[in-house]
Amino acid sequence: MPSPTIENAPRIIALANQKGGVAKTTTTINLAAGLAELGANVLVIDLDPQGNASTGFGIELANRSLTTYDLMVEDAPLDLVIHQTGIERVSICPANADLSSADMEMVANEKRSFLLRDALRQPSMAEFGFDFILIDCPPSLNLLTVNALVACHSVLIPLQSEFFALEGLSQLMLTVREIRQTANNDLRIEGVLLTMYDKRNNLSQLVAADARENLGDLVFKTIIPRNVRVSEAPSYALPVLAYDSASKGSEAYRALSLEIAERYGMKQKATQGPN
Ligand SMILES: Nc1ncnc2c1ncn2[C@@H]1O[C@H](COP(=O)(O)OP(=O)(O)OP(=O)(O)O)[C@@H](O)[C@H]1O
Ligand SMILES: [Mg+2]
């Protein structure tokens, strides 16, 4: 398999938006699957006590005895918290409700904002050969999300194509700026992704135009359409790319994966297609 893409260190991308239900988890799962199709070795970090990414990859609750909580707070070894998913080249560090108490327990820790960064940047991570680490954040700007923003190289912001979509964005951008000034100077915006786009709906078109006017090139070229196959896939514990490979949703998440892969020198692998 191809060598790791980014100077032998994985590119860490946090998927964040404090607004609920904007497709953070859906995008994490399907971007992981899309990058893996292009030959990348991907680790998903489920950082949400809801554990939706873990469920979406079919990790049973019984198999989540060690989770992202243990990785951050208990220094659990990587090989005990990382599971292979049913998708080739996609691994996951799962979550369960334990993470909801992490917020409180971390407050007393003077390294509270750096726990995930230190866990992900420990030397033994290199043995796994991950090219990308995708962090699925909870719908909040709490200490868990702060940990993700401190740990990552860049943040991908899903934006649901509906009214008020841009309203919460300024708060998130402010948090990103604060973290850039303090704990993570190189933090970048990977991009803003329009999700659940309905081309027959004028509102979707207005939100897209508004986003492009206000955010310019920060908005990904790829737009994710509303597609029922995307919403059905998690109940089969599969990314939509595996559940219905030819669906509009799969096509869109493949395009997004390519858009991101090309930024990190994976173009050649991309044109070779899945292997
Ligand atoms: N492109 C799409 N087409 C149709 N349904 C979608 C699409 N993307 C996401 N959904 C559905 O929208 C709902 C919210 O998506 P998702 O759980 O990914 O959002 P989230 O931002 O992770 O939510 P939370 O804030 O609760 O973590 C889910 O039921 C999902 O199946
Ligand atoms: Mg989610």
mmCIF file of C-alpha atoms and ligand atoms in Angstrom:
data_model
loop_
_atom_site.group_PDB
_atom_site.id
_atom_site.type_symbol
_atom_site.label_atom_id
_atom_site.label_comp_id
_atom_site.label_asym_id
_atom_site.label_seq_id
_atom_site.Cartn_x
_atom_site.Cartn_y
_atom_site.Cartn_z
ATOM 1 C CA MET A 1 0.000 0.000 0.000
ATOM 2 C CA PRO A 2 1.073 3.584 -0.595
ATOM 3 C CA SER A 3 3.366 5.262 1.835
ATOM 4 C CA PRO A 4 1.930 7.814 4.254
ATOM 5 C CA THR A 5 1.221 11.071 2.484
ATOM 6 C CA ILE A 6 2.220 13.909 4.717
ATOM 7 C CA GLU A 7 5.831 13.696 5.753
ATOM 8 C CA ASN A 8 5.036 10.382 7.385
ATOM 9 C CA ALA A 9 2.705 12.060 9.878
ATOM 10 C CA PRO A 10 -1.048 11.760 9.532
ATOM 11 C CA ARG A 11 -3.032 14.821 8.563
ATOM 12 C CA ILE A 12 -5.449 15.440 11.446
ATOM 13 C CA ILE A 13 -8.798 16.991 10.502
ATOM 14 C CA ALA A 14 -11.515 17.842 13.045
ATOM 15 C CA LEU A 15 -15.119 17.896 11.824
ATOM 16 C CA ALA A 16 -16.808 20.501 13.948
ATOM 17 C CA ASN A 17 -19.892 22.676 14.171
ATOM 18 C CA GLN A 18 -21.624 23.307 17.468
ATOM 19 C CA LYS A 19 -24.958 23.191 15.656
ATOM 20 C CA GLY A 20 -26.525 19.742 15.922
ATOM 21 C CA GLY A 21 -27.494 17.554 12.988
ATOM 22 C CA VAL A 22 -25.513 19.289 10.248
ATOM 23 C CA ALA A 23 -23.811 16.051 9.024
ATOM 24 C CA LYS A 24 -20.568 16.072 11.029
ATOM 25 C CA THR A 25 -20.802 12.332 11.658
ATOM 26 C CA THR A 26 -22.124 11.467 8.200
ATOM 27 C CA THR A 27 -19.240 13.391 6.661
ATOM 28 C CA THR A 28 -16.668 11.821 8.991
ATOM 29 C CA ILE A 29 -17.825 8.307 8.086
ATOM 30 C CA ASN A 30 -18.057 8.889 4.349
ATOM 31 C CA LEU A 31 -14.918 10.974 4.003
ATOM 32 C CA ALA A 32 -13.063 8.204 5.834
ATOM 33 C CA ALA A 33 -14.490 5.647 3.397
ATOM 34 C CA GLY A 34 -13.766 7.892 0.396
ATOM 35 C CA LEU A 35 -10.156 8.565 1.373
ATOM 36 C CA ALA A 36 -9.686 4.844 2.031
ATOM 37 C CA GLU A 37 -10.984 4.065 -1.471
ATOM 38 C CA LEU A 38 -8.236 6.323 -2.771
ATOM 39 C CA GLY A 39 -5.653 4.251 -0.937
ATOM 40 C CA ALA A 40 -5.304 6.216 2.309
ATOM 41 C CA ASN A 41 -5.115 4.587 5.718
ATOM 42 C CA VAL A 42 -7.635 6.434 7.892
ATOM 43 C CA LEU A 43 -8.344 6.584 11.623
ATOM 44 C CA VAL A 44 -11.673 7.964 12.848
ATOM 45 C CA ILE A 45 -11.730 9.372 16.369
ATOM 46 C CA ASP A 46 -15.245 9.345 17.782
ATOM 47 C CA LEU A 47 -15.214 12.313 20.156
ATOM 48 C CA ASP A 48 -18.963 12.462 20.703
ATOM 49 C CA PRO A 49 -20.595 10.787 23.750
ATOM 50 C CA GLN A 50 -23.519 9.950 21.408
ATOM 51 C CA GLY A 51 -21.127 7.486 19.722
ATOM 52 C CA ASN A 52 -22.841 7.865 16.343
ATOM 53 C CA ALA A 53 -19.682 7.348 14.286
ATOM 54 C CA SER A 54 -18.967 4.137 16.213
ATOM 55 C CA THR A 55 -22.513 2.903 15.626
ATOM 56 C CA GLY A 56 -22.308 3.952 11.969
ATOM 57 C CA PHE A 57 -19.309 1.664 11.560
ATOM 58 C CA GLY A 58 -21.060 -1.176 13.389
ATOM 59 C CA ILE A 59 -18.952 -1.178 16.558
ATOM 60 C CA GLU A 60 -21.212 -2.868 19.139
ATOM 61 C CA LEU A 61 -21.560 -1.159 22.518
ATOM 62 C CA ALA A 62 -20.142 -4.338 24.094
ATOM 63 C CA ASN A 63 -16.935 -3.763 22.120
ATOM 64 C CA ARG A 64 -16.494 -0.235 23.407
ATOM 65 C CA SER A 65 -15.000 -1.053 26.788
ATOM 66 C CA LEU A 66 -12.077 1.219 25.952
ATOM 67 C CA THR A 67 -12.927 4.430 24.156
ATOM 68 C CA THR A 68 -11.622 7.868 23.238
ATOM 69 C CA TYR A 69 -12.254 8.708 26.897
ATOM 70 C CA ASP A 70 -9.645 6.134 27.980
ATOM 71 C CA LEU A 71 -7.272 7.344 25.285
ATOM 72 C CA MET A 72 -7.469 10.934 26.559
ATOM 73 C CA VAL A 73 -7.977 10.613 30.282
ATOM 74 C CA GLU A 74 -6.512 7.211 31.198
ATOM 75 C CA ASP A 75 -3.608 7.065 28.727
ATOM 76 C CA ALA A 76 -4.924 3.772 27.344
ATOM 77 C CA PRO A 77 -2.517 2.226 24.785
ATOM 78 C CA LEU A 78 -3.384 2.937 21.155
ATOM 79 C CA ASP A 79 -3.575 -0.698 20.122
ATOM 80 C CA LEU A 80 -6.291 -1.338 22.744
ATOM 81 C CA VAL A 81 -8.512 1.571 21.723
ATOM 82 C CA ILE A 82 -8.150 1.360 17.934
ATOM 83 C CA HIS A 83 -10.472 -1.084 16.147
ATOM 84 C CA GLN A 84 -10.497 -2.126 12.513
ATOM 85 C CA THR A 85 -13.904 -1.367 10.939
ATOM 86 C CA GLY A 86 -15.624 -3.472 8.278
ATOM 87 C CA ILE A 87 -14.190 -1.060 5.695
ATOM 88 C CA GLU A 88 -10.694 -1.783 4.441
ATOM 89 C CA ARG A 89 -8.103 0.775 5.616
ATOM 90 C CA VAL A 90 -10.548 2.463 8.040
ATOM 91 C CA SER A 91 -9.982 2.137 11.796
ATOM 92 C CA ILE A 92 -11.871 3.764 14.636
ATOM 93 C CA CYS A 93 -11.344 4.793 18.219
ATOM 94 C CA PRO A 94 -14.923 4.427 19.491
ATOM 95 C CA ALA A 95 -16.958 6.442 21.974
ATOM 96 C CA ASN A 96 -19.758 5.859 24.420
ATOM 97 C CA ALA A 97 -21.456 7.879 27.143
ATOM 98 C CA ASP A 98 -18.247 7.789 29.223
ATOM 99 C CA LEU A 99 -17.129 10.808 27.238
ATOM 100 C CA SER A 100 -19.920 12.923 28.688
ATOM 101 C CA SER A 101 -18.212 12.826 32.068
ATOM 102 C CA ALA A 102 -14.827 13.574 30.522
ATOM 103 C CA ASP A 103 -15.635 17.237 30.300
ATOM 104 C CA MET A 104 -15.920 17.503 34.083
ATOM 105 C CA GLU A 105 -12.973 15.269 34.861
ATOM 106 C CA MET A 106 -10.741 17.144 32.456
ATOM 107 C CA VAL A 107 -11.440 20.530 33.987
ATOM 108 C CA ALA A 108 -9.235 19.687 36.964
ATOM 109 C CA ASN A 109 -6.378 18.618 34.697
ATOM 110 C CA GLU A 110 -3.950 21.404 33.890
ATOM 111 C CA LYS A 111 -3.316 19.835 30.473
ATOM 112 C CA ARG A 112 -7.068 19.644 29.859
ATOM 113 C CA SER A 113 -6.999 21.207 26.384
ATOM 114 C CA PHE A 114 -4.015 19.140 25.219
ATOM 115 C CA LEU A 115 -5.104 15.607 26.165
ATOM 116 C CA LEU A 116 -6.200 14.553 22.677
ATOM 117 C CA ARG A 117 -3.243 16.253 20.989
ATOM 118 C CA ASP A 118 -0.802 14.409 23.224
ATOM 119 C CA ALA A 119 -2.628 11.117 22.703
ATOM 120 C CA LEU A 120 -2.625 11.451 18.900
ATOM 121 C CA ARG A 121 0.921 12.732 18.599
ATOM 122 C CA GLN A 122 2.512 10.037 20.758
ATOM 123 C CA PRO A 123 5.393 8.298 18.952
ATOM 124 C CA SER A 124 3.681 4.891 18.810
ATOM 125 C CA MET A 125 1.041 6.381 16.488
ATOM 126 C CA ALA A 126 3.610 6.146 13.666
ATOM 127 C CA GLU A 127 3.462 2.334 13.802
ATOM 128 C CA PHE A 128 -0.109 2.405 12.464
ATOM 129 C CA GLY A 129 0.860 4.315 9.319
ATOM 130 C CA PHE A 130 -2.268 6.441 9.195
ATOM 131 C CA ASP A 131 -2.454 9.056 6.443
ATOM 132 C CA PHE A 132 -5.486 10.847 7.874
ATOM 133 C CA ILE A 133 -7.085 11.106 11.296
ATOM 134 C CA LEU A 134 -10.679 12.426 11.238
ATOM 135 C CA ILE A 135 -12.158 13.625 14.539
ATOM 136 C CA ASP A 136 -15.960 13.594 14.810
ATOM 137 C CA CYS A 137 -16.833 16.342 17.317
ATOM 138 C CA PRO A 138 -19.946 16.656 19.497
ATOM 139 C CA PRO A 139 -22.490 19.424 18.775
ATOM 140 C CA SER A 140 -21.017 21.838 21.288
ATOM 141 C CA LEU A 141 -18.036 24.129 21.773
ATOM 142 C CA ASN A 142 -17.156 22.312 24.985
ATOM 143 C CA LEU A 143 -13.794 21.071 26.213
ATOM 144 C CA LEU A 144 -14.029 18.001 23.956
ATOM 145 C CA THR A 145 -14.298 20.169 20.860
ATOM 146 C CA VAL A 146 -11.528 22.423 22.171
ATOM 147 C CA ASN A 147 -9.359 19.305 22.494
ATOM 148 C CA ALA A 148 -10.109 18.462 18.860
ATOM 149 C CA LEU A 149 -9.242 21.976 17.683
ATOM 150 C CA VAL A 150 -5.979 21.890 19.618
ATOM 151 C CA ALA A 151 -5.103 18.401 18.339
ATOM 152 C CA CYS A 152 -5.856 18.945 14.649
ATOM 153 C CA HIS A 153 -4.099 20.572 11.724
ATOM 154 C CA SER A 154 -7.352 21.822 10.264
ATOM 155 C CA VAL A 155 -11.077 21.953 10.836
ATOM 156 C CA LEU A 156 -13.741 20.927 8.337
ATOM 157 C CA ILE A 157 -17.055 22.657 9.006
ATOM 158 C CA PRO A 158 -20.206 21.012 7.660
ATOM 159 C CA LEU A 159 -22.930 23.569 7.028
ATOM 160 C CA GLN A 160 -26.489 22.416 6.535
ATOM 161 C CA SER A 161 -28.074 24.161 3.561
ATOM 162 C CA GLU A 162 -30.905 25.753 5.520
ATOM 163 C CA PHE A 163 -31.918 29.076 7.015
ATOM 164 C CA PHE A 164 -29.731 30.339 9.912
ATOM 165 C CA ALA A 165 -26.923 28.054 8.731
ATOM 166 C CA LEU A 166 -24.365 30.837 8.803
ATOM 167 C CA GLU A 167 -25.466 32.236 12.152
ATOM 168 C CA GLY A 168 -23.569 29.836 14.385
ATOM 169 C CA LEU A 169 -20.509 30.002 12.210
ATOM 170 C CA SER A 170 -19.146 33.239 13.639
ATOM 171 C CA GLN A 171 -18.969 31.717 17.125
ATOM 172 C CA LEU A 172 -17.059 28.725 15.778
ATOM 173 C CA MET A 173 -14.726 30.979 13.764
ATOM 174 C CA LEU A 174 -14.088 33.022 16.908
ATOM 175 C CA THR A 175 -13.180 29.881 18.838
ATOM 176 C CA VAL A 176 -10.863 28.804 16.014
ATOM 177 C CA ARG A 177 -9.173 32.214 16.112
ATOM 178 C CA GLU A 178 -8.728 32.047 19.899
ATOM 179 C CA ILE A 179 -7.191 28.594 19.707
ATOM 180 C CA ARG A 180 -4.925 29.710 16.879
ATOM 181 C CA GLN A 181 -3.691 32.556 19.079
ATOM 182 C CA THR A 182 -3.075 30.355 22.091
ATOM 183 C CA ALA A 183 -2.727 26.592 21.827
ATOM 184 C CA ASN A 184 -2.466 25.765 18.105
ATOM 185 C CA ASN A 185 -0.854 28.518 16.037
ATOM 186 C CA ASP A 186 -1.014 26.619 12.751
ATOM 187 C CA LEU A 187 -4.698 25.698 12.968
ATOM 188 C CA ARG A 188 -6.306 26.077 9.537
ATOM 189 C CA ILE A 189 -9.822 25.904 8.173
ATOM 190 C CA GLU A 190 -9.822 22.880 5.866
ATOM 191 C CA GLY A 191 -13.072 24.102 4.381
ATOM 192 C CA VAL A 192 -16.771 24.696 4.806
ATOM 193 C CA LEU A 193 -18.910 21.923 3.332
ATOM 194 C CA LEU A 194 -22.480 22.525 2.203
ATOM 195 C CA THR A 195 -24.518 19.480 3.212
ATOM 196 C CA MET A 196 -28.070 18.208 2.659
ATOM 197 C CA TYR A 197 -28.375 20.470 -0.364
ATOM 198 C CA ASP A 198 -31.683 20.318 -2.180
ATOM 199 C CA LYS A 199 -31.377 21.846 -5.612
ATOM 200 C CA ARG A 200 -35.156 22.198 -5.951
ATOM 201 C CA ASN A 201 -35.274 24.311 -2.827
ATOM 202 C CA ASN A 202 -34.620 28.028 -3.301
ATOM 203 C CA LEU A 203 -33.422 28.277 0.284
ATOM 204 C CA SER A 204 -30.618 25.795 -0.362
ATOM 205 C CA GLN A 205 -29.499 27.891 -3.325
ATOM 206 C CA LEU A 206 -29.629 31.071 -1.240
ATOM 207 C CA VAL A 207 -27.563 29.534 1.574
ATOM 208 C CA ALA A 208 -24.992 28.281 -0.940
ATOM 209 C CA ALA A 209 -24.734 31.705 -2.592
ATOM 210 C CA ASP A 210 -24.531 33.390 0.803
ATOM 211 C CA ALA A 211 -21.778 31.027 1.974
ATOM 212 C CA ARG A 212 -19.736 31.561 -1.182
ATOM 213 C CA GLU A 213 -20.157 35.331 -0.935
ATOM 214 C CA ASN A 214 -19.097 35.450 2.721
ATOM 215 C CA LEU A 215 -16.532 32.677 2.831
ATOM 216 C CA GLY A 216 -15.200 32.603 -0.731
ATOM 217 C CA ASP A 217 -12.665 29.869 -1.392
ATOM 218 C CA LEU A 218 -13.148 28.416 2.088
ATOM 219 C CA VAL A 219 -16.251 26.703 0.721
ATOM 220 C CA PHE A 220 -15.513 23.308 -0.854
ATOM 221 C CA LYS A 221 -16.331 22.992 -4.560
ATOM 222 C CA THR A 222 -18.128 19.773 -3.706
ATOM 223 C CA ILE A 223 -21.674 20.103 -2.369
ATOM 224 C CA ILE A 224 -23.344 17.149 -0.632
ATOM 225 C CA PRO A 225 -26.944 16.703 -1.836
ATOM 226 C CA ARG A 226 -29.762 15.531 0.370
ATOM 227 C CA ASN A 227 -30.024 11.865 -0.534
ATOM 228 C CA VAL A 228 -32.089 9.227 1.221
ATOM 229 C CA ARG A 229 -29.401 6.545 0.682
ATOM 230 C CA VAL A 230 -27.025 8.636 2.838
ATOM 231 C CA SER A 231 -29.480 8.596 5.738
ATOM 232 C CA GLU A 232 -30.292 4.885 5.345
ATOM 233 C CA ALA A 233 -26.673 3.694 5.347
ATOM 234 C CA PRO A 234 -25.956 3.983 9.122
ATOM 235 C CA SER A 235 -28.773 1.576 9.979
ATOM 236 C CA TYR A 236 -26.848 -1.016 7.943
ATOM 237 C CA ALA A 237 -23.664 0.012 9.799
ATOM 238 C CA LEU A 238 -22.084 1.056 6.506
ATOM 239 C CA PRO A 239 -20.810 4.240 4.874
ATOM 240 C CA VAL A 240 -23.068 5.142 1.941
ATOM 241 C CA LEU A 241 -20.098 4.420 -0.335
ATOM 242 C CA ALA A 242 -20.410 0.761 0.657
ATOM 243 C CA TYR A 243 -24.196 0.660 1.097
ATOM 244 C CA ASP A 244 -25.060 2.143 -2.310
ATOM 245 C CA SER A 245 -21.907 2.857 -4.223
ATOM 246 C CA ALA A 246 -23.646 4.467 -7.210
ATOM 247 C CA SER A 247 -25.920 6.818 -5.226
ATOM 248 C CA LYS A 248 -25.719 10.596 -5.564
ATOM 249 C CA GLY A 249 -24.527 10.741 -1.960
ATOM 250 C CA SER A 250 -21.651 8.363 -2.690
ATOM 251 C CA GLU A 251 -20.671 10.332 -5.787
ATOM 252 C CA ALA A 252 -20.576 13.534 -3.749
ATOM 253 C CA TYR A 253 -18.528 12.087 -0.901
ATOM 254 C CA ARG A 254 -16.096 10.616 -3.456
ATOM 255 C CA ALA A 255 -15.706 14.065 -4.997
ATOM 256 C CA LEU A 256 -15.070 15.582 -1.568
ATOM 257 C CA SER A 257 -12.489 12.903 -0.788
ATOM 258 C CA LEU A 258 -10.721 13.624 -4.064
ATOM 259 C CA GLU A 259 -10.836 17.376 -3.440
ATOM 260 C CA ILE A 260 -9.098 16.846 -0.093
ATOM 261 C CA ALA A 261 -6.744 14.062 -1.227
ATOM 262 C CA GLU A 262 -5.417 16.213 -4.054
ATOM 263 C CA ARG A 263 -4.434 18.908 -1.562
ATOM 264 C CA TYR A 264 -2.165 16.437 0.156
ATOM 265 C CA GLY A 265 -0.396 14.975 -2.821
ATOM 266 C CA MET A 266 -2.587 11.920 -3.247
ATOM 267 C CA LYS A 267 -3.498 12.784 -6.829
ATOM 268 C CA GLN A 268 -1.580 9.905 -8.309
ATOM 269 C CA LYS A 269 -3.155 7.377 -6.014
ATOM 270 C CA ALA A 270 -6.504 8.964 -6.769
ATOM 271 C CA THR A 271 -6.220 8.441 -10.511
ATOM 272 C CA GLN A 272 -5.171 4.852 -9.926
ATOM 273 C CA GLY A 273 -8.562 4.295 -8.299
ATOM 274 C CA PRO A 274 -9.336 1.881 -5.482
ATOM 275 C CA ASN A 275 -7.107 -1.154 -5.182
HETATM 276 N N1 LIG B 1 -26.749 14.151 2.560
HETATM 277 C C1 LIG B 1 -27.711 13.725 3.385
HETATM 278 N N2 LIG B 1 -28.904 13.353 2.910
HETATM 279 C C2 LIG B 1 -29.897 12.918 3.729
HETATM 280 N N3 LIG B 1 -29.786 12.837 5.061
HETATM 281 C C3 LIG B 1 -28.607 13.202 5.603
HETATM 282 C C4 LIG B 1 -27.515 13.662 4.811
HETATM 283 N N4 LIG B 1 -26.477 13.970 5.622
HETATM 284 C C5 LIG B 1 -26.903 13.697 6.870
HETATM 285 N N5 LIG B 1 -28.171 13.241 6.872
HETATM 286 C C6 LIG B 1 -28.986 12.849 8.036
HETATM 287 O O1 LIG B 1 -29.103 13.975 8.882
HETATM 288 C C7 LIG B 1 -29.073 13.574 10.241
HETATM 289 C C8 LIG B 1 -27.930 14.317 10.958
HETATM 290 O O2 LIG B 1 -26.693 13.884 10.415
HETATM 291 P P1 LIG B 1 -25.438 13.619 11.355
HETATM 292 O O3 LIG B 1 -25.784 12.703 12.471
HETATM 293 O O4 LIG B 1 -24.316 13.234 10.466
HETATM 294 O O5 LIG B 1 -25.211 15.088 11.906
HETATM 295 P P2 LIG B 1 -24.264 15.543 13.100
HETATM 296 O O6 LIG B 1 -23.844 16.942 12.795
HETATM 297 O O7 LIG B 1 -23.186 14.548 13.321
HETATM 298 O O8 LIG B 1 -25.262 15.494 14.335
HETATM 299 P P3 LIG B 1 -24.875 15.729 15.887
HETATM 300 O O9 LIG B 1 -24.711 17.201 16.009
HETATM 301 O O10 LIG B 1 -26.046 15.190 16.654
HETATM 302 O O11 LIG B 1 -23.616 14.978 16.139
HETATM 303 C C9 LIG B 1 -28.881 12.077 10.248
HETATM 304 O O12 LIG B 1 -30.123 11.461 10.384
HETATM 305 C C10 LIG B 1 -28.300 11.790 8.866
HETATM 306 O O13 LIG B 1 -28.616 10.498 8.397
HETATM 307 MG MG MG B 2 -22.624 13.582 15.095
#
